[in-house]
mmCIF file of C-alpha atoms and ligand atoms in Angstrom:
data_model
loop_
_atom_site.group_PDB
_atom_site.id
_atom_site.type_symbol
_atom_site.label_atom_id
_atom_site.label_comp_id
_atom_site.label_asym_id
_atom_site.label_seq_id
_atom_site.Cartn_x
_atom_site.Cartn_y
_atom_site.Cartn_z
ATOM 1 C CA MET R 1 -188.424 -10.183 -79.427
ATOM 2 C CA ALA R 2 -187.336 -13.001 -81.729
ATOM 3 C CA TYR R 3 -183.406 -13.337 -82.546
ATOM 4 C CA LEU R 4 -181.872 -14.263 -85.945
ATOM 5 C CA ASN R 5 -179.042 -16.512 -86.521
ATOM 6 C CA ASP R 6 -176.221 -14.032 -86.435
ATOM 7 C CA HIS R 7 -173.718 -16.103 -88.069
ATOM 8 C CA TYR R 8 -175.600 -15.870 -91.236
ATOM 9 C CA LEU R 9 -174.759 -12.291 -91.238
ATOM 10 C CA LYS R 10 -171.020 -13.268 -91.543
ATOM 11 C CA LEU R 11 -171.554 -14.953 -95.058
ATOM 12 C CA LYS R 12 -169.801 -12.785 -97.632
ATOM 13 C CA ALA R 13 -172.109 -13.019 -100.738
ATOM 14 C CA GLY R 14 -174.942 -15.216 -101.909
ATOM 15 C CA TYR R 15 -174.342 -18.594 -102.278
ATOM 16 C CA LEU R 16 -171.918 -18.746 -105.612
ATOM 17 C CA PHE R 17 -174.502 -20.278 -108.022
ATOM 18 C CA PRO R 18 -177.458 -17.885 -107.423
ATOM 19 C CA GLU R 19 -175.057 -15.253 -107.456
ATOM 20 C CA ILE R 20 -174.109 -16.387 -111.017
ATOM 21 C CA ALA R 21 -177.345 -16.814 -112.020
ATOM 22 C CA ARG R 22 -178.239 -13.448 -110.778
ATOM 23 C CA ARG R 23 -175.489 -12.055 -113.138
ATOM 24 C CA VAL R 24 -176.344 -14.078 -116.116
ATOM 25 C CA ARG R 25 -180.127 -12.778 -116.022
ATOM 26 C CA ALA R 26 -178.941 -9.336 -115.540
ATOM 27 C CA PHE R 27 -176.549 -9.674 -118.805
ATOM 28 C CA THR R 28 -179.077 -11.602 -120.806
ATOM 29 C CA GLU R 29 -181.895 -9.202 -120.194
ATOM 30 C CA ALA R 30 -179.572 -6.427 -121.041
ATOM 31 C CA ASN R 31 -178.367 -8.377 -124.046
ATOM 32 C CA PRO R 32 -181.258 -10.199 -125.668
ATOM 33 C CA ASP R 33 -179.075 -11.300 -128.772
ATOM 34 C CA ALA R 34 -176.191 -12.610 -126.695
ATOM 35 C CA ALA R 35 -179.038 -14.189 -124.776
ATOM 36 C CA ARG R 36 -179.811 -16.455 -127.488
ATOM 37 C CA ARG R 37 -176.295 -17.954 -128.041
ATOM 38 C CA LEU R 38 -175.765 -18.336 -124.339
ATOM 39 C CA ILE R 39 -174.123 -21.768 -123.367
ATOM 40 C CA ARG R 40 -174.220 -22.494 -119.845
ATOM 41 C CA CYS R 41 -170.800 -24.290 -118.141
ATOM 42 C CA GLY R 42 -171.474 -22.866 -115.024
ATOM 43 C CA ILE R 43 -172.984 -24.916 -112.330
ATOM 44 C CA GLY R 44 -172.549 -28.647 -112.837
ATOM 45 C CA ASP R 45 -175.799 -29.620 -113.762
ATOM 46 C CA VAL R 46 -176.050 -32.558 -116.097
ATOM 47 C CA THR R 47 -177.984 -32.000 -119.377
ATOM 48 C CA GLU R 48 -178.506 -35.590 -120.877
ATOM 49 C CA PRO R 49 -181.977 -37.660 -120.376
ATOM 50 C CA LEU R 50 -182.191 -40.191 -117.711
ATOM 51 C CA PRO R 51 -181.077 -43.563 -118.295
ATOM 52 C CA GLN R 52 -183.728 -45.642 -119.886
ATOM 53 C CA ALA R 53 -183.517 -48.305 -116.942
ATOM 54 C CA VAL R 54 -184.104 -45.425 -114.803
ATOM 55 C CA VAL R 55 -187.364 -44.332 -116.621
ATOM 56 C CA GLN R 56 -188.594 -47.805 -116.865
ATOM 57 C CA ALA R 57 -188.349 -48.117 -112.938
ATOM 58 C CA LEU R 58 -190.036 -44.829 -112.634
ATOM 59 C CA HIS R 59 -193.101 -46.005 -114.507
ATOM 60 C CA ARG R 60 -193.252 -49.157 -112.857
ATOM 61 C CA ALA R 61 -193.164 -47.586 -109.582
ATOM 62 C CA VAL R 62 -195.701 -45.051 -110.415
ATOM 63 C CA ASP R 63 -198.020 -48.188 -111.418
ATOM 64 C CA GLU R 64 -197.400 -49.732 -108.080
ATOM 65 C CA MET R 65 -198.406 -46.501 -106.414
ATOM 66 C CA ALA R 66 -201.614 -46.438 -108.521
ATOM 67 C CA ILE R 67 -203.195 -49.439 -106.934
ATOM 68 C CA ARG R 68 -204.056 -50.149 -103.273
ATOM 69 C CA GLU R 69 -202.227 -53.614 -103.001
ATOM 70 C CA SER R 70 -198.832 -52.121 -103.818
ATOM 71 C CA PHE R 71 -199.366 -48.528 -102.575
ATOM 72 C CA LYS R 72 -196.570 -47.127 -100.503
ATOM 73 C CA GLY R 73 -196.880 -44.353 -97.527
ATOM 74 C CA TYR R 74 -193.874 -43.462 -95.341
ATOM 75 C CA GLY R 75 -190.586 -45.666 -95.911
ATOM 76 C CA PRO R 76 -187.824 -46.132 -93.759
ATOM 77 C CA GLU R 77 -186.087 -42.752 -93.098
ATOM 78 C CA GLN R 78 -182.560 -44.082 -93.728
ATOM 79 C CA GLY R 79 -183.875 -45.673 -97.008
ATOM 80 C CA TYR R 80 -185.363 -49.015 -97.966
ATOM 81 C CA ASP R 81 -183.411 -51.968 -97.347
ATOM 82 C CA TRP R 82 -183.261 -53.123 -101.101
ATOM 83 C CA LEU R 83 -181.564 -50.087 -102.002
ATOM 84 C CA ARG R 84 -179.372 -49.924 -99.061
ATOM 85 C CA HIS R 85 -178.294 -53.428 -99.888
ATOM 86 C CA ALA R 86 -177.788 -52.564 -103.588
ATOM 87 C CA ILE R 87 -175.560 -49.871 -102.888
ATOM 88 C CA ALA R 88 -173.433 -51.748 -100.262
ATOM 89 C CA GLN R 89 -173.203 -54.630 -102.284
ATOM 90 C CA HIS R 90 -172.214 -52.930 -105.808
ATOM 91 C CA ASP R 91 -170.599 -49.717 -104.730
ATOM 92 C CA PHE R 92 -168.495 -51.511 -102.024
ATOM 93 C CA ARG R 93 -168.526 -55.079 -101.150
ATOM 94 C CA ASP R 94 -168.134 -55.974 -104.644
ATOM 95 C CA ARG R 95 -164.761 -53.827 -104.909
ATOM 96 C CA GLY R 96 -163.867 -55.700 -101.756
ATOM 97 C CA ILE R 97 -164.692 -52.880 -99.277
ATOM 98 C CA ASP R 98 -166.298 -53.754 -96.012
ATOM 99 C CA ILE R 99 -169.344 -51.691 -95.777
ATOM 100 C CA ALA R 100 -172.578 -53.294 -94.219
ATOM 101 C CA ASP R 101 -176.252 -52.443 -95.747
ATOM 102 C CA ASP R 102 -177.134 -50.520 -92.632
ATOM 103 C CA GLU R 103 -174.180 -48.261 -92.756
ATOM 104 C CA VAL R 104 -175.509 -46.805 -95.775
ATOM 105 C CA PHE R 105 -177.968 -43.919 -95.379
ATOM 106 C CA VAL R 106 -180.103 -42.841 -98.532
ATOM 107 C CA SER R 107 -180.957 -39.226 -98.497
ATOM 108 C CA ASP R 108 -182.222 -36.496 -101.202
ATOM 109 C CA GLY R 109 -178.606 -35.060 -101.791
ATOM 110 C CA SER R 110 -175.141 -34.680 -100.906
ATOM 111 C CA LYS R 111 -175.427 -31.072 -100.478
ATOM 112 C CA CYS R 112 -177.813 -31.458 -97.760
ATOM 113 C CA ASP R 113 -175.853 -34.275 -95.979
ATOM 114 C CA CYS R 114 -172.621 -32.253 -96.053
ATOM 115 C CA GLY R 115 -174.465 -29.636 -94.186
ATOM 116 C CA ASN R 116 -176.676 -31.762 -91.837
ATOM 117 C CA ILE R 117 -173.807 -34.146 -90.722
ATOM 118 C CA LEU R 118 -172.684 -30.866 -88.364
ATOM 119 C CA ASP R 119 -175.846 -31.916 -86.087
ATOM 120 C CA ILE R 120 -174.130 -34.786 -84.986
ATOM 121 C CA LEU R 121 -170.589 -33.321 -84.536
ATOM 122 C CA GLY R 122 -169.553 -30.945 -81.499
ATOM 123 C CA HIS R 123 -169.243 -27.222 -81.800
ATOM 124 C CA GLN R 124 -165.611 -27.274 -80.484
ATOM 125 C CA ASN R 125 -164.084 -29.010 -83.435
ATOM 126 C CA ARG R 126 -161.005 -27.519 -85.246
ATOM 127 C CA LEU R 127 -161.830 -27.641 -88.797
ATOM 128 C CA ALA R 128 -159.726 -27.970 -91.993
ATOM 129 C CA ILE R 129 -161.066 -27.409 -95.258
ATOM 130 C CA SER R 130 -159.414 -27.595 -98.858
ATOM 131 C CA ASP R 131 -159.193 -24.399 -100.748
ATOM 132 C CA PRO R 132 -160.562 -24.132 -103.278
ATOM 133 C CA VAL R 133 -163.409 -26.601 -102.791
ATOM 134 C CA TYR R 134 -167.208 -26.989 -102.984
ATOM 135 C CA PRO R 135 -168.393 -23.835 -100.951
ATOM 136 C CA VAL R 136 -170.939 -25.816 -99.170
ATOM 137 C CA TYR R 137 -168.390 -26.812 -96.581
ATOM 138 C CA VAL R 138 -167.263 -23.742 -95.725
ATOM 139 C CA ASP R 139 -170.843 -22.010 -95.425
ATOM 140 C CA THR R 140 -172.601 -24.573 -93.559
ATOM 141 C CA ASN R 141 -169.899 -24.159 -90.637
ATOM 142 C CA VAL R 142 -170.056 -20.439 -90.864
ATOM 143 C CA MET R 143 -173.896 -20.873 -90.608
ATOM 144 C CA ALA R 144 -173.573 -23.123 -87.421
ATOM 145 C CA GLY R 145 -171.334 -20.632 -85.803
ATOM 146 C CA HIS R 146 -168.225 -22.457 -86.246
ATOM 147 C CA THR R 147 -166.081 -19.650 -87.359
ATOM 148 C CA GLY R 148 -165.311 -16.308 -86.908
ATOM 149 C CA GLU R 149 -165.465 -13.667 -89.399
ATOM 150 C CA ALA R 150 -164.149 -13.367 -93.068
ATOM 151 C CA ASP R 151 -160.934 -11.564 -93.978
ATOM 152 C CA ALA R 152 -160.473 -9.398 -96.987
ATOM 153 C CA HIS R 153 -159.960 -12.402 -99.055
ATOM 154 C CA GLY R 154 -163.115 -14.053 -97.739
ATOM 155 C CA ALA R 155 -161.060 -16.444 -95.476
ATOM 156 C CA TYR R 156 -162.886 -17.280 -92.226
ATOM 157 C CA ALA R 157 -161.137 -17.213 -88.951
ATOM 158 C CA GLY R 158 -161.277 -20.758 -87.129
ATOM 159 C CA ILE R 159 -160.548 -22.615 -90.331
ATOM 160 C CA THR R 160 -157.533 -24.101 -91.133
ATOM 161 C CA TYR R 161 -157.653 -23.838 -95.049
ATOM 162 C CA LEU R 162 -155.577 -26.583 -96.811
ATOM 163 C CA PRO R 163 -154.217 -24.701 -100.230
ATOM 164 C CA CYS R 164 -154.692 -26.454 -103.114
ATOM 165 C CA THR R 165 -152.107 -25.225 -105.653
ATOM 166 C CA PRO R 166 -150.263 -26.656 -108.990
ATOM 167 C CA ALA R 167 -147.435 -27.106 -106.504
ATOM 168 C CA ASN R 168 -149.369 -30.134 -104.891
ATOM 169 C CA GLY R 169 -151.473 -31.287 -107.679
ATOM 170 C CA PHE R 170 -154.530 -29.532 -106.085
ATOM 171 C CA ILE R 171 -154.141 -32.483 -103.663
ATOM 172 C CA PRO R 172 -153.668 -30.857 -99.949
ATOM 173 C CA GLU R 173 -151.341 -32.378 -97.330
ATOM 174 C CA PRO R 174 -152.019 -32.890 -93.807
ATOM 175 C CA PRO R 175 -151.425 -29.883 -91.658
ATOM 176 C CA GLN R 176 -148.540 -29.752 -89.070
ATOM 177 C CA GLY R 177 -150.750 -29.098 -86.099
ATOM 178 C CA ALA R 178 -154.007 -31.030 -84.982
ATOM 179 C CA VAL R 179 -157.377 -30.487 -86.399
ATOM 180 C CA ASP R 180 -160.503 -32.705 -85.714
ATOM 181 C CA VAL R 181 -162.490 -32.503 -88.702
ATOM 182 C CA ILE R 182 -161.290 -32.648 -92.313
ATOM 183 C CA TYR R 183 -163.026 -31.949 -95.392
ATOM 184 C CA LEU R 184 -161.864 -33.801 -98.582
ATOM 185 C CA CYS R 185 -163.339 -33.750 -102.027
ATOM 186 C CA SER R 186 -162.102 -36.520 -104.409
ATOM 187 C CA PRO R 187 -162.128 -35.920 -107.463
ATOM 188 C CA ASN R 188 -161.935 -32.579 -106.273
ATOM 189 C CA ASN R 189 -164.859 -29.783 -107.165
ATOM 190 C CA PRO R 190 -163.628 -27.548 -108.589
ATOM 191 C CA THR R 191 -160.155 -28.293 -109.812
ATOM 192 C CA GLY R 192 -160.655 -31.831 -111.067
ATOM 193 C CA ALA R 193 -157.883 -33.307 -109.274
ATOM 194 C CA ALA R 194 -158.232 -36.883 -107.849
ATOM 195 C CA ALA R 195 -156.366 -38.120 -104.938
ATOM 196 C CA SER R 196 -154.012 -41.271 -105.042
ATOM 197 C CA ARG R 197 -153.733 -43.960 -102.592
ATOM 198 C CA ALA R 198 -150.546 -42.760 -100.989
ATOM 199 C CA GLN R 199 -152.394 -39.114 -100.634
ATOM 200 C CA LEU R 200 -155.364 -40.833 -98.783
ATOM 201 C CA GLU R 201 -153.229 -42.945 -96.819
ATOM 202 C CA ALA R 202 -151.568 -40.119 -95.447
ATOM 203 C CA TRP R 203 -154.942 -38.260 -94.419
ATOM 204 C CA VAL R 204 -156.108 -41.643 -93.007
ATOM 205 C CA ASN R 205 -152.901 -42.092 -91.063
ATOM 206 C CA TYR R 206 -153.179 -38.269 -89.772
ATOM 207 C CA ALA R 207 -156.760 -38.552 -89.065
ATOM 208 C CA LEU R 208 -156.053 -41.741 -86.907
ATOM 209 C CA GLN R 209 -153.170 -40.415 -85.076
ATOM 210 C CA HIS R 210 -154.989 -37.059 -84.237
ATOM 211 C CA ARG R 211 -158.454 -39.055 -83.714
ATOM 212 C CA ALA R 212 -160.061 -36.816 -86.113
ATOM 213 C CA ILE R 213 -162.648 -37.431 -88.555
ATOM 214 C CA ILE R 214 -162.456 -37.146 -92.710
ATOM 215 C CA LEU R 215 -165.579 -35.895 -94.219
ATOM 216 C CA PHE R 216 -165.087 -37.351 -97.777
ATOM 217 C CA ASP R 217 -167.029 -36.256 -100.543
ATOM 218 C CA ALA R 218 -167.020 -38.599 -103.409
ATOM 219 C CA ALA R 219 -169.684 -37.091 -105.277
ATOM 220 C CA TYR R 220 -167.560 -37.404 -108.560
ATOM 221 C CA GLU R 221 -165.898 -40.941 -108.140
ATOM 222 C CA ALA R 222 -167.862 -42.464 -111.189
ATOM 223 C CA TYR R 223 -165.577 -40.116 -113.408
ATOM 224 C CA ILE R 224 -162.459 -41.470 -112.334
ATOM 225 C CA GLN R 225 -160.625 -42.791 -115.494
ATOM 226 C CA ASP R 226 -157.490 -43.924 -113.751
ATOM 227 C CA PRO R 227 -157.782 -47.507 -112.568
ATOM 228 C CA SER R 228 -154.952 -46.981 -109.854
ATOM 229 C CA LEU R 229 -156.872 -44.326 -108.137
ATOM 230 C CA PRO R 230 -159.200 -44.796 -105.191
ATOM 231 C CA HIS R 231 -163.067 -44.397 -105.768
ATOM 232 C CA SER R 232 -163.805 -44.685 -101.936
ATOM 233 C CA ILE R 233 -161.832 -43.476 -98.775
ATOM 234 C CA TYR R 234 -162.765 -47.191 -97.433
ATOM 235 C CA GLU R 235 -160.233 -48.539 -99.905
ATOM 236 C CA ILE R 236 -157.676 -47.309 -97.151
ATOM 237 C CA PRO R 237 -157.172 -49.666 -94.075
ATOM 238 C CA GLY R 238 -158.450 -47.618 -91.124
ATOM 239 C CA ALA R 239 -160.858 -45.456 -92.771
ATOM 240 C CA ARG R 240 -163.971 -47.132 -91.221
ATOM 241 C CA GLU R 241 -162.480 -46.025 -88.037
ATOM 242 C CA CYS R 242 -162.107 -42.276 -89.106
ATOM 243 C CA ALA R 243 -164.101 -41.534 -92.012
ATOM 244 C CA ILE R 244 -167.583 -40.622 -93.432
ATOM 245 C CA GLU R 245 -168.178 -40.741 -96.892
ATOM 246 C CA PHE R 246 -170.743 -38.747 -99.104
ATOM 247 C CA ARG R 247 -172.120 -40.211 -102.534
ATOM 248 C CA SER R 248 -174.590 -39.014 -105.060
ATOM 249 C CA PHE R 249 -176.506 -40.146 -108.155
ATOM 250 C CA SER R 250 -176.598 -36.527 -109.388
ATOM 251 C CA LYS R 251 -173.716 -36.641 -111.574
ATOM 252 C CA SER R 252 -173.639 -40.346 -112.289
ATOM 253 C CA GLY R 253 -177.129 -41.223 -113.056
ATOM 254 C CA GLY R 254 -177.999 -37.832 -113.989
ATOM 255 C CA PHE R 255 -180.258 -37.197 -111.100
ATOM 256 C CA THR R 256 -179.612 -33.527 -110.139
ATOM 257 C CA GLY R 257 -183.544 -33.068 -110.667
ATOM 258 C CA VAL R 258 -184.502 -36.594 -109.390
ATOM 259 C CA ARG R 259 -182.641 -35.942 -106.049
ATOM 260 C CA CYS R 260 -180.851 -39.147 -104.535
ATOM 261 C CA ALA R 261 -177.577 -39.570 -102.765
ATOM 262 C CA LEU R 262 -175.951 -41.628 -99.962
ATOM 263 C CA THR R 263 -173.787 -41.023 -96.949
ATOM 264 C CA VAL R 264 -171.765 -44.138 -95.271
ATOM 265 C CA VAL R 265 -171.334 -43.829 -91.357
ATOM 266 C CA PRO R 266 -169.455 -46.877 -90.213
ATOM 267 C CA LYS R 267 -170.293 -48.309 -86.931
ATOM 268 C CA SER R 268 -166.743 -48.502 -85.982
ATOM 269 C CA LEU R 269 -166.338 -44.678 -86.400
ATOM 270 C CA ARG R 270 -166.269 -42.875 -82.974
ATOM 271 C CA ALA R 271 -166.122 -39.418 -81.319
ATOM 272 C CA ALA R 272 -165.597 -38.128 -78.123
ATOM 273 C CA GLY R 273 -168.512 -37.023 -75.721
ATOM 274 C CA ALA R 274 -167.877 -34.112 -73.640
ATOM 275 C CA ASP R 275 -166.872 -36.448 -70.919
ATOM 276 C CA GLY R 276 -164.073 -37.723 -73.235
ATOM 277 C CA GLU R 277 -165.706 -41.052 -74.005
ATOM 278 C CA MET R 278 -165.509 -42.112 -77.283
ATOM 279 C CA ARG R 279 -168.838 -43.091 -78.652
ATOM 280 C CA PRO R 280 -170.106 -44.370 -81.915
ATOM 281 C CA LEU R 281 -171.550 -41.855 -84.455
ATOM 282 C CA HIS R 282 -173.723 -44.334 -86.382
ATOM 283 C CA PRO R 283 -176.779 -44.061 -83.650
ATOM 284 C CA LEU R 284 -176.315 -40.530 -83.654
ATOM 285 C CA TRP R 285 -177.037 -40.082 -87.539
ATOM 286 C CA LEU R 286 -179.739 -42.673 -87.515
ATOM 287 C CA ARG R 287 -181.489 -40.743 -84.717
ATOM 288 C CA ARG R 288 -181.028 -37.222 -86.839
ATOM 289 C CA MET R 289 -182.396 -39.280 -89.977
ATOM 290 C CA THR R 290 -185.324 -40.727 -88.120
ATOM 291 C CA THR R 291 -186.135 -37.296 -86.348
ATOM 292 C CA LYS R 292 -185.580 -34.701 -89.070
ATOM 293 C CA PHE R 293 -186.157 -36.616 -92.218
ATOM 294 C CA ASN R 294 -188.834 -38.676 -93.569
ATOM 295 C CA GLY R 295 -187.117 -40.357 -96.392
ATOM 296 C CA VAL R 296 -186.670 -40.294 -100.302
ATOM 297 C CA SER R 297 -189.732 -41.183 -102.113
ATOM 298 C CA TYR R 298 -190.389 -44.653 -103.286
ATOM 299 C CA LEU R 299 -190.299 -43.657 -106.740
ATOM 300 C CA VAL R 300 -186.676 -42.262 -106.571
ATOM 301 C CA GLN R 301 -185.294 -44.978 -104.642
ATOM 302 C CA ARG R 302 -186.791 -47.429 -107.451
ATOM 303 C CA ALA R 303 -185.209 -44.991 -109.627
ATOM 304 C CA ALA R 304 -181.839 -45.261 -107.870
ATOM 305 C CA GLU R 305 -181.921 -49.047 -107.339
ATOM 306 C CA ALA R 306 -182.258 -49.401 -111.366
ATOM 307 C CA LEU R 307 -179.012 -47.895 -111.710
ATOM 308 C CA TYR R 308 -177.524 -50.807 -110.348
ATOM 309 C CA SER R 309 -179.078 -53.176 -112.769
ATOM 310 C CA ALA R 310 -176.981 -54.437 -115.714
ATOM 311 C CA ASP R 311 -178.649 -52.167 -118.080
ATOM 312 C CA GLY R 312 -178.470 -49.128 -115.784
ATOM 313 C CA ARG R 313 -174.842 -49.769 -114.987
ATOM 314 C CA SER R 314 -174.103 -49.788 -118.691
ATOM 315 C CA GLN R 315 -176.102 -46.629 -119.561
ATOM 316 C CA VAL R 316 -174.359 -44.654 -116.531
ATOM 317 C CA ALA R 317 -171.044 -45.739 -118.117
ATOM 318 C CA ALA R 318 -172.260 -44.127 -121.379
ATOM 319 C CA LEU R 319 -173.488 -41.020 -119.773
ATOM 320 C CA VAL R 320 -169.910 -40.697 -117.717
ATOM 321 C CA SER R 321 -168.212 -41.355 -121.128
ATOM 322 C CA HIS R 322 -170.122 -38.925 -122.912
ATOM 323 C CA TYR R 323 -169.462 -36.088 -120.440
ATOM 324 C CA MET R 324 -165.601 -37.168 -120.243
ATOM 325 C CA GLY R 325 -165.750 -36.747 -124.044
ATOM 326 C CA ASN R 326 -166.726 -33.181 -123.668
ATOM 327 C CA ALA R 327 -164.044 -32.678 -120.941
ATOM 328 C CA GLN R 328 -161.270 -33.717 -123.744
ATOM 329 C CA VAL R 329 -162.940 -31.318 -126.087
ATOM 330 C CA LEU R 330 -163.246 -28.622 -123.729
ATOM 331 C CA ARG R 331 -159.389 -29.311 -122.198
ATOM 332 C CA GLU R 332 -158.303 -29.166 -125.908
ATOM 333 C CA GLY R 333 -160.058 -26.043 -126.646
ATOM 334 C CA ALA R 334 -158.775 -23.945 -123.422
ATOM 335 C CA THR R 335 -155.381 -25.443 -124.261
ATOM 336 C CA GLN R 336 -155.291 -24.038 -127.933
ATOM 337 C CA ALA R 337 -156.675 -20.831 -126.662
ATOM 338 C CA GLY R 338 -153.319 -20.586 -124.862
ATOM 339 C CA LEU R 339 -154.725 -21.037 -121.393
ATOM 340 C CA LYS R 340 -153.168 -23.330 -118.725
ATOM 341 C CA VAL R 341 -155.590 -26.174 -118.036
ATOM 342 C CA TYR R 342 -155.845 -28.712 -115.196
ATOM 343 C CA GLY R 343 -158.295 -31.337 -114.408
ATOM 344 C CA GLY R 344 -160.980 -32.903 -116.461
ATOM 345 C CA THR R 345 -159.082 -36.431 -116.812
ATOM 346 C CA ASN R 346 -160.807 -37.971 -113.787
ATOM 347 C CA ALA R 347 -163.341 -35.443 -113.354
ATOM 348 C CA PRO R 348 -166.034 -33.525 -115.507
ATOM 349 C CA TYR R 349 -164.621 -30.222 -114.453
ATOM 350 C CA ILE R 350 -162.020 -28.284 -116.193
ATOM 351 C CA TRP R 351 -159.630 -25.731 -113.977
ATOM 352 C CA VAL R 352 -158.298 -23.058 -115.973
ATOM 353 C CA ALA R 353 -155.764 -20.474 -114.947
ATOM 354 C CA THR R 354 -156.861 -17.013 -115.951
ATOM 355 C CA PRO R 355 -154.184 -14.895 -118.213
ATOM 356 C CA PRO R 356 -151.812 -12.766 -115.989
ATOM 357 C CA GLY R 357 -153.626 -9.949 -114.216
ATOM 358 C CA VAL R 358 -157.140 -11.101 -115.245
ATOM 359 C CA THR R 359 -159.169 -11.890 -111.874
ATOM 360 C CA SER R 360 -161.579 -14.884 -111.650
ATOM 361 C CA TRP R 361 -164.596 -12.680 -112.099
ATOM 362 C CA ALA R 362 -163.067 -10.188 -114.592
ATOM 363 C CA ALA R 363 -162.529 -13.604 -116.642
ATOM 364 C CA PHE R 364 -166.220 -14.419 -115.758
ATOM 365 C CA ASP R 365 -167.567 -11.033 -117.386
ATOM 366 C CA ARG R 366 -165.119 -11.232 -120.313
ATOM 367 C CA ILE R 367 -166.142 -15.012 -121.349
ATOM 368 C CA LEU R 368 -169.880 -14.066 -120.687
ATOM 369 C CA GLY R 369 -169.631 -10.779 -122.462
ATOM 370 C CA THR R 370 -167.766 -11.633 -125.537
ATOM 371 C CA ALA R 371 -168.148 -15.388 -125.848
ATOM 372 C CA ASN R 372 -171.235 -15.685 -124.506
ATOM 373 C CA VAL R 373 -170.315 -18.423 -122.178
ATOM 374 C CA VAL R 374 -171.209 -18.980 -118.703
ATOM 375 C CA ILE R 375 -168.329 -20.324 -116.487
ATOM 376 C CA THR R 376 -167.675 -20.501 -112.589
ATOM 377 C CA PRO R 377 -164.952 -17.978 -111.106
ATOM 378 C CA GLY R 378 -162.638 -19.805 -109.195
ATOM 379 C CA SER R 379 -162.579 -17.386 -106.331
ATOM 380 C CA GLY R 380 -166.025 -18.523 -105.613
ATOM 381 C CA PHE R 381 -164.596 -21.620 -104.353
ATOM 382 C CA GLY R 382 -162.101 -20.311 -102.085
ATOM 383 C CA SER R 383 -159.599 -17.576 -102.002
ATOM 384 C CA MET R 384 -156.993 -19.892 -103.469
ATOM 385 C CA GLY R 385 -159.282 -20.344 -106.578
ATOM 386 C CA GLU R 386 -158.752 -16.601 -107.508
ATOM 387 C CA GLY R 387 -156.901 -16.553 -110.703
ATOM 388 C CA TYR R 388 -158.861 -19.682 -112.006
ATOM 389 C CA PHE R 389 -162.009 -20.523 -113.540
ATOM 390 C CA ARG R 390 -163.917 -23.751 -113.906
ATOM 391 C CA ILE R 391 -165.690 -24.882 -117.053
ATOM 392 C CA SER R 392 -168.344 -27.691 -116.568
ATOM 393 C CA SER R 393 -168.283 -30.315 -118.975
ATOM 394 C CA PHE R 394 -172.090 -31.334 -118.384
ATOM 395 C CA ASN R 395 -173.559 -30.342 -121.817
ATOM 396 C CA SER R 396 -174.153 -31.700 -125.271
ATOM 397 C CA ARG R 397 -171.264 -32.571 -127.250
ATOM 398 C CA ALA R 398 -172.241 -29.874 -129.889
ATOM 399 C CA ASN R 399 -172.081 -27.173 -127.146
ATOM 400 C CA ALA R 400 -168.824 -28.416 -125.783
ATOM 401 C CA VAL R 401 -167.494 -28.206 -129.259
ATOM 402 C CA GLU R 402 -168.852 -24.678 -129.673
ATOM 403 C CA VAL R 403 -167.468 -23.486 -126.353
ATOM 404 C CA ALA R 404 -163.910 -24.944 -127.252
ATOM 405 C CA ALA R 405 -164.302 -22.818 -130.333
ATOM 406 C CA ARG R 406 -165.332 -19.716 -128.768
ATOM 407 C CA LEU R 407 -162.552 -19.915 -125.991
ATOM 408 C CA GLN R 408 -160.052 -19.845 -128.898
ATOM 409 C CA SER R 409 -161.903 -16.714 -130.398
ATOM 410 C CA LEU R 410 -161.377 -14.678 -127.359
ATOM 411 C CA ARG R 411 -159.029 -11.753 -126.960
ATOM 412 C CA TRP R 412 -157.905 -11.151 -123.385
HETATM 413 C C1 LIG O 501 -171.199 -27.384 -108.831
HETATM 414 O O1 LIG O 501 -171.477 -27.154 -109.796
HETATM 415 O O2 LIG O 501 -170.433 -27.412 -108.118
HETATM 416 C C2 LIG O 501 -172.284 -28.526 -108.493
HETATM 417 O O3 LIG O 501 -173.404 -28.599 -109.034
HETATM 418 C C3 LIG O 501 -173.042 -28.001 -107.225
HETATM 419 C C4 LIG O 501 -173.733 -29.273 -106.477
HETATM 420 O O4 LIG O 501 -173.554 -30.510 -106.973
HETATM 421 O O5 LIG O 501 -174.563 -28.640 -105.450
#
């Protein structure tokens, strides 16, 4: 008899975004007229075409693959040297951050890396996870058996939740007690809040003191507008000894359908073996990548490299500024609709408090049913997300303007 992984049975509902898609499908099948005017601001999926520099790089790479002399088979599992170099140089060393080329691991997505990183961490680690936050952190730990059951609010036993509320500007403080692995996401998905240098310093100091590891998700760093805010945890002294950073080209380069991301594992980062000896994690992650992954395709890595060319960089800046323009339109629309609005200034997400007495899913149903707009219910990001909803600014400007207008015509 084969046994399944019982830990999956602890997961409460379907993964948030497929669940939203299922509800939207049911609604549009029942309401074909509403379906025609539907605007999707739910999942943070980019809408604008790829930067021209990327398109040209893809064409060139296809031509290389078409002839024997320049054809490529398997590449290095951890990424081609030229892409690792471009990333380490432009994203880190050019900004005064000490990251070596071979500390960068290229992958097909941050979602996968956030889950896969658990392969090299012990099962006994005490976890701290922001709430609300990207649901992958909690769900992958549930799947790996690192939690108990969920309570009535969906909070799992064994996780220290770090509440993100208006009172702390949606940036959690380090807990009183000791934890071993901490998930931070800045700019935060879903609240749009970005941590200051002082806030990240507090976390790095905490991690160094407790010999904990910070898993720092910087997937939205390209959206930071305030020049005083750190883009990388490694801007904080000591972070090389206590942090892993995840980055993605999905939202910066419009790669949600192309698939390319990176994880930085500094060689100076150590964790304890069962014997208590502190050992580096870098060789473990390399071993994991080379054993379980065959690398991102040559075409896609050439596409990612093109994002660092002069043209690529200005085209990425234009994309980011387009989506941030939408964020401003949506912020203003929701504010004029009388709603309390957060985020949307250093991140592509607007975090909106529901009117008194309206739950997140009730707001979802109301906005879908009356305005024919798909948003994301805040409770899908954790129990502290109840009473909020998220609007994604990944859309055309015309749609953002239309959504802003429809929000104002909503009667709660
Ligand atoms: C989101 O909408 O939160 C993101 O698009 C999900 C993701 O990046 O996987």
